[in-house]
CSV table of C-alpha atoms in Angstrom, one decimal:
chain,number,residue,atom,x,y,z
P,1,GLU,CA,-168.5,-109.6,147.9
P,2,ARG,CA,-170.5,-106.9,149.4
P,3,VAL,CA,-169.5,-103.8,151.0
P,4,THR,CA,-169.7,-104.0,154.8
P,5,PRO,CA,-170.9,-101.4,157.1
P,6,LEU,CA,-167.5,-101.1,158.6
P,7,GLU,CA,-166.2,-100.3,155.1
P,8,ARG,CA,-168.9,-97.6,154.6
P,9,THR,CA,-167.9,-96.0,157.9
P,10,LEU,CA,-164.1,-96.2,157.9
P,11,VAL,CA,-163.2,-96.0,154.0
P,12,PRO,CA,-164.4,-92.3,153.5
P,13,LYS,CA,-162.7,-91.2,156.6
P,14,PHE,CA,-159.5,-92.8,155.8
P,15,ALA,CA,-159.7,-91.2,152.3
P,16,ALA,CA,-160.3,-87.8,153.9
P,17,ARG,CA,-157.4,-88.2,156.2
P,18,ALA,CA,-159.8,-88.0,159.3
P,19,TYR,CA,-158.4,-87.2,162.7
P,20,HIS,CA,-161.2,-89.0,164.5
P,21,LEU,CA,-162.7,-92.6,163.9
P,22,PRO,CA,-165.9,-93.6,165.8
P,23,GLY,CA,-165.3,-94.7,169.3
P,24,ASN,CA,-161.6,-94.0,169.4
P,25,THR,CA,-159.8,-92.3,172.3
P,26,ILE,CA,-157.4,-89.5,171.7
P,27,CYS,CA,-154.4,-91.9,171.8
P,28,ALA,CA,-156.0,-94.3,169.5
P,29,ASP,CA,-156.9,-91.6,167.0
P,30,TRP,CA,-153.4,-89.9,167.1
P,31,LEU,CA,-151.9,-93.5,166.4
P,32,GLN,CA,-154.2,-94.3,163.6
P,33,TYR,CA,-153.8,-90.9,162.1
P,34,MET,CA,-149.9,-91.2,162.0
P,35,LEU,CA,-150.0,-95.0,160.9
P,36,ASN,CA,-152.4,-94.2,158.1
P,37,ASN,CA,-151.1,-90.8,156.8
P,38,HIS,CA,-147.3,-90.6,157.4
P,39,PRO,CA,-145.7,-91.0,154.0
P,40,VAL,CA,-143.2,-93.6,155.0
P,41,ILE,CA,-144.5,-95.4,158.1
P,42,GLY,CA,-148.0,-95.5,156.3
P,43,ILE,CA,-146.4,-97.7,153.5
P,44,CYS,CA,-146.2,-100.8,155.8
P,45,CYS,CA,-148.6,-99.8,158.7
P,46,HIS,CA,-151.8,-98.6,157.1
P,47,HIS,CA,-155.1,-100.0,158.0
P,48,ARG,CA,-156.3,-103.0,156.1
P,49,LEU,CA,-159.3,-101.1,154.8
P,50,HIS,CA,-157.4,-98.0,153.7
P,51,PRO,CA,-158.1,-97.1,150.0
P,52,LEU,CA,-154.3,-96.4,149.5
P,53,LYS,CA,-152.4,-99.6,149.4
P,54,THR,CA,-148.7,-100.2,149.5
P,55,ARG,CA,-148.0,-99.8,145.7
P,56,GLN,CA,-150.0,-96.6,145.6
P,57,ARG,CA,-148.3,-95.1,148.6
P,58,CYS,CA,-144.8,-95.9,147.2
P,59,ILE,CA,-145.7,-94.0,144.0
P,60,ILE,CA,-147.0,-91.0,146.0
P,61,PHE,CA,-143.9,-91.2,148.1
P,62,LEU,CA,-141.7,-91.1,145.0
P,63,GLY,CA,-143.7,-88.3,143.4
P,64,SER,CA,-143.4,-86.2,146.6
P,65,PHE,CA,-139.6,-86.6,146.7
P,66,ALA,CA,-139.2,-85.8,143.1
P,67,PHE,CA,-141.5,-82.8,143.5
P,68,GLY,CA,-139.5,-81.6,146.5
P,69,VAL,CA,-136.3,-81.9,144.4
P,70,ALA,CA,-137.7,-79.9,141.6
P,71,ILE,CA,-139.2,-77.0,143.6
P,72,THR,CA,-136.0,-76.7,145.8
P,73,ASN,CA,-134.0,-76.3,142.7
P,74,ILE,CA,-136.5,-74.1,140.9
P,75,CYS,CA,-136.2,-71.7,143.8
P,76,TYR,CA,-132.4,-71.9,143.5
P,77,LEU,CA,-132.4,-71.2,139.7
P,78,TRP,CA,-134.9,-68.4,140.4
P,79,PHE,CA,-132.5,-66.6,142.5
P,80,ILE,CA,-129.8,-67.0,139.8
P,81,SER,CA,-131.9,-65.9,137.0
P,82,THR,CA,-133.1,-62.8,138.7
P,83,GLY,CA,-129.7,-61.9,140.2
P,84,ARG,CA,-130.8,-62.0,143.8
P,85,ASP,CA,-128.8,-63.3,146.5
P,86,ALA,CA,-130.1,-66.4,148.2
P,87,GLU,CA,-127.7,-66.1,151.2
P,88,GLN,CA,-128.9,-62.6,152.0
P,89,GLU,CA,-129.9,-62.3,155.6
P,90,VAL,CA,-133.6,-61.5,156.2
P,91,PHE,CA,-133.5,-61.4,159.9
P,92,SER,CA,-131.4,-63.1,162.7
P,93,ILE,CA,-132.0,-64.5,166.0
P,94,ASP,CA,-129.5,-64.0,168.9
P,95,LEU,CA,-130.2,-66.2,171.9
P,96,ASN,CA,-127.5,-64.7,174.0
P,97,ALA,CA,-124.4,-62.6,173.9
P,98,GLN,CA,-122.2,-65.3,172.5
P,99,GLU,CA,-121.4,-65.3,168.8
P,100,SER,CA,-122.0,-69.0,168.4
P,101,ALA,CA,-125.8,-68.4,169.3
P,102,HIS,CA,-126.3,-66.0,166.4
P,103,TYR,CA,-128.6,-67.6,163.8
P,104,SER,CA,-129.2,-66.0,160.3
P,105,VAL,CA,-132.4,-66.6,158.3
P,106,THR,CA,-131.7,-66.2,154.6
P,107,ALA,CA,-133.8,-65.2,151.7
P,108,GLY,CA,-133.4,-68.7,150.2
P,109,LEU,CA,-134.6,-70.3,153.3
P,110,VAL,CA,-137.6,-68.1,153.6
P,111,MET,CA,-138.4,-68.8,149.9
P,112,LEU,CA,-138.3,-72.6,150.6
P,113,VAL,CA,-140.2,-72.6,153.8
P,114,THR,CA,-143.1,-70.4,152.4
P,115,VAL,CA,-143.5,-70.8,148.8
P,116,GLY,CA,-141.6,-74.1,148.3
P,117,SER,CA,-143.3,-75.8,151.1
P,118,GLY,CA,-146.7,-74.5,150.4
P,119,ILE,CA,-146.6,-75.6,146.7
P,120,HIS,CA,-145.3,-79.0,147.8
P,121,THR,CA,-148.0,-79.4,150.4
P,122,ILE,CA,-150.6,-78.6,147.7
P,123,PHE,CA,-149.1,-81.2,145.3
P,124,ASP,CA,-149.1,-83.9,148.0
P,125,ARG,CA,-152.7,-83.4,149.0
P,126,PHE,CA,-153.8,-83.3,145.4
P,127,VAL,CA,-152.1,-86.5,144.6
P,128,TRP,CA,-153.4,-88.2,147.8
P,129,SER,CA,-157.0,-87.0,146.9
P,130,VAL,CA,-157.0,-88.2,143.3
P,131,SER,CA,-155.4,-91.6,144.2
P,132,ALA,CA,-157.6,-92.3,147.2
P,133,CYS,CA,-160.8,-91.3,145.0
P,134,ARG,CA,-163.1,-90.9,148.1
P,135,CYS,CA,-166.3,-90.4,146.0
P,136,CYS,CA,-166.0,-93.8,144.3
P,137,ARG,CA,-165.1,-95.8,147.5
P,138,ALA,CA,-167.3,-97.6,149.8
P,139,GLY,CA,-169.5,-94.9,151.5
P,140,GLY,CA,-168.7,-92.5,148.8
P,141,THR,CA,-171.1,-90.6,146.7
P,142,PHE,CA,-170.9,-92.9,143.7
P,143,GLU,CA,-170.4,-96.0,145.7
P,144,SER,CA,-171.6,-99.3,144.1
P,145,ASN,CA,-173.1,-102.1,146.0
P,146,SER,CA,-170.5,-104.5,144.7
P,147,ILE,CA,-166.8,-104.2,145.4
P,148,ASN,CA,-166.1,-105.7,142.1
P,149,SER,CA,-168.3,-103.4,140.2
P,150,PRO,CA,-166.7,-102.7,136.7
P,151,ASN,CA,-167.9,-99.0,136.8
P,152,ARG,CA,-166.6,-98.3,140.3
P,153,SER,CA,-163.2,-100.1,139.4
P,154,ARG,CA,-162.9,-98.1,136.3
P,155,TRP,CA,-163.1,-94.8,138.1
P,156,GLN,CA,-160.8,-95.8,140.8
P,157,ASP,CA,-158.3,-97.0,138.4
P,158,PHE,CA,-158.6,-93.7,136.4
P,159,GLY,CA,-157.3,-91.8,139.6
P,160,THR,CA,-154.4,-94.3,140.0
P,161,TYR,CA,-153.4,-94.0,136.4
P,162,LEU,CA,-153.7,-90.3,136.4
P,163,VAL,CA,-151.4,-90.1,139.6
P,164,VAL,CA,-148.8,-92.6,137.9
P,165,LEU,CA,-148.7,-90.2,134.8
P,166,LEU,CA,-148.4,-87.2,136.9
P,167,VAL,CA,-145.6,-88.7,139.0
P,168,ALA,CA,-143.8,-89.8,135.8
P,169,LEU,CA,-144.0,-86.2,134.4
P,170,VAL,CA,-142.7,-84.8,137.9
P,171,ILE,CA,-139.7,-87.2,137.9
P,172,ALA,CA,-138.8,-86.3,134.2
P,173,ALA,CA,-139.0,-82.5,135.1
P,174,ALA,CA,-137.0,-83.0,138.3
P,175,SER,CA,-134.3,-85.1,136.5
P,176,PHE,CA,-134.0,-82.3,133.9
P,177,ILE,CA,-133.7,-79.5,136.7
P,178,VAL,CA,-131.2,-81.5,138.6
P,179,ILE,CA,-129.1,-81.8,135.4
P,180,LEU,CA,-129.3,-78.2,134.9
P,181,ARG,CA,-128.3,-77.5,138.6
P,182,ALA,CA,-125.3,-80.0,138.3
P,183,LYS,CA,-124.2,-78.4,135.0
P,184,MET,CA,-124.2,-74.9,136.4
P,185,ASP,CA,-122.5,-75.8,139.7
P,186,GLY,CA,-119.8,-77.9,137.8
P,187,GLU,CA,-119.1,-75.0,135.3
P,188,GLY,CA,-119.7,-72.1,137.5
P,189,GLN,CA,-122.4,-70.7,135.2
P,190,THR,CA,-124.6,-67.8,136.2
P,191,GLU,CA,-127.0,-68.1,133.5
P,192,ILE,CA,-129.5,-71.1,133.1
P,193,PRO,CA,-128.6,-73.3,130.2
P,194,TYR,CA,-131.1,-73.4,127.4
P,195,ILE,CA,-133.4,-71.0,129.1
P,196,GLN,CA,-131.2,-68.0,129.5
P,197,ASP,CA,-128.1,-69.0,127.6
P,198,ASN,CA,-129.5,-69.5,124.1
P,199,ASN,CA,-126.1,-71.0,122.9
P,200,THR,CA,-126.8,-74.1,124.8
P,201,THR,CA,-129.2,-76.7,123.3
P,202,LEU,CA,-130.9,-79.7,124.9
P,203,THR,CA,-128.4,-82.0,123.3
P,204,ASP,CA,-125.6,-80.2,124.8
P,205,ILE,CA,-127.2,-80.6,128.2
P,206,VAL,CA,-127.9,-84.3,127.7
P,207,ASP,CA,-124.3,-84.9,126.4
P,208,SER,CA,-122.9,-83.1,129.4
P,209,VAL,CA,-124.3,-85.8,131.7
P,210,LYS,CA,-121.4,-88.2,131.0
P,211,ASP,CA,-118.9,-85.6,132.2
P,212,PHE,CA,-120.5,-85.1,135.6
P,213,GLU,CA,-118.7,-86.2,138.7
P,214,LEU,CA,-120.3,-87.3,142.0
P,215,GLU,CA,-119.4,-83.9,143.6
P,216,ASP,CA,-121.5,-82.2,141.1
P,217,PHE,CA,-124.6,-83.6,142.8
P,218,SER,CA,-123.6,-82.8,146.4
P,219,PHE,CA,-126.7,-80.6,146.7
P,220,MET,CA,-128.7,-83.8,146.5
P,221,LYS,CA,-127.1,-85.1,149.6
P,222,ALA,CA,-128.1,-82.0,151.4
P,223,TYR,CA,-131.7,-82.4,150.2
P,224,CYS,CA,-131.9,-85.9,151.2
P,225,ILE,CA,-130.9,-85.1,154.7
P,226,GLU,CA,-133.4,-82.3,154.8
P,227,PHE,CA,-136.2,-84.6,153.3
P,228,ALA,CA,-135.5,-87.2,156.0
P,229,VAL,CA,-135.6,-84.6,158.9
P,230,SER,CA,-138.8,-83.2,157.5
P,231,LEU,CA,-140.3,-86.7,157.4
P,232,PHE,CA,-139.4,-87.9,160.9
P,233,VAL,CA,-139.3,-84.6,162.9
P,234,TYR,CA,-141.2,-81.8,161.3
P,235,TYR,CA,-144.1,-84.0,159.9
P,236,PRO,CA,-145.0,-85.7,163.3
P,237,PHE,CA,-144.6,-82.3,165.1
P,238,PHE,CA,-146.7,-80.2,162.7
P,239,ASP,CA,-149.3,-82.9,162.1
P,240,THR,CA,-149.8,-83.3,165.9
P,241,VAL,CA,-150.3,-79.6,166.2
P,242,LEU,CA,-153.2,-79.9,163.4
P,243,PHE,CA,-154.4,-82.9,165.2
P,244,SER,CA,-154.8,-81.1,168.5
P,245,GLY,CA,-157.0,-78.5,166.8
P,246,VAL,CA,-155.3,-75.6,168.6
P,247,LEU,CA,-154.8,-73.6,165.5
P,248,GLY,CA,-158.5,-73.6,164.8
P,249,CYS,CA,-159.6,-73.0,168.4
P,250,PHE,CA,-160.9,-76.5,168.4
P,251,ARG,CA,-164.1,-75.4,166.4
P,252,LEU,CA,-163.1,-74.4,162.9
P,253,PRO,CA,-163.2,-76.6,159.8
P,254,LEU,CA,-159.9,-77.8,158.6
P,255,LEU,CA,-158.0,-76.5,161.4
P,256,GLY,CA,-160.3,-77.6,164.2
P,257,GLY,CA,-158.5,-81.0,164.3
P,258,ARG,CA,-159.8,-83.9,166.3
P,259,PRO,CA,-162.0,-81.8,168.7
P,260,TYR,CA,-163.9,-80.5,165.7
P,261,GLU,CA,-164.5,-83.9,164.3
P,262,VAL,CA,-165.5,-85.3,167.7
P,263,ARG,CA,-167.9,-82.5,168.2
P,264,LYS,CA,-169.4,-83.2,164.7
P,265,GLU,CA,-169.9,-86.9,165.6
P,266,GLU,CA,-171.5,-86.1,168.8
P,267,LYS,CA,-174.0,-83.8,167.2
P,268,LYS,CA,-174.7,-86.4,164.4
P,269,ASN,CA,-175.2,-89.1,167.1
P,270,ASN,CA,-177.3,-86.8,169.3
P,271,GLY,CA,-180.3,-88.6,170.6
P,272,LYS,CA,-178.8,-92.0,170.1
P,273,SER,CA,-177.6,-92.6,173.6
P,274,GLY,CA,-177.7,-95.9,175.1
P,275,THR,CA,-176.0,-97.6,172.2
P,276,ARG,CA,-172.4,-98.9,173.0
P,277,ARG,CA,-169.9,-97.1,170.8
P,278,VAL,CA,-167.3,-99.6,169.5
P,279,SER,CA,-163.8,-98.4,168.7
P,280,ALA,CA,-162.9,-98.6,165.0
P,281,LEU,CA,-159.6,-100.4,166.2
P,282,GLU,CA,-161.9,-103.1,167.9
P,283,MET,CA,-164.0,-103.5,164.7
P,284,ALA,CA,-160.9,-104.1,162.7
């Protein structure tokens, strides 16, 4: 089976999370971007030529969830280990004179929104890039003429296996951190077991699992709610802002969004007028 021109055009763009596909309108581009890149919706609704299939997307989603659990609880443990108060008010917002309209922004929230979210985003993009393996796909730098080429398949599989290994390590680390958090909350400890409390061994931590109650993991319920809100409220909003290109004045790389990519396409196709531009969704 040969690589088609359509694959050479679309696959690199899908792998790069492109905002614009050739011939698409702004509405079609926004729709394809959300369907192909959303962590949950993309599992079932991605384009048939997208290099990340359902199984890979499930692994990436699981890794993202576990990494979020880990980084959230690491921030919590950092506050405890350094003696800082996560509930300390950094600043407040008063919408009016009523007491009910007073909103406090705590140091813990600032830490999660800045450091936590930043590291989480870097992890997600790294895992996506390695798994998509843009350079070895159709239209990539090391593209083979045959889809079933052993060499190309081997490099693509290497990226997939590397992501599986990385996600497995993240899940193991997240599980250990969650157990530490549950043990500290359940026993009211102010020192991190095994790390700060040298009297606690790994065996003691593992043995304590059988004594845990469901209430000891109440913080996981809150995280699941936060994760769901971030996926279905914050993700569409902030990605739409990036898609619009307003943060990059519509001209800067990375932040220029769809307008920047459209301008690049028009510059590339300059002088090729008279040829009908067929939408990528039509070609599919």
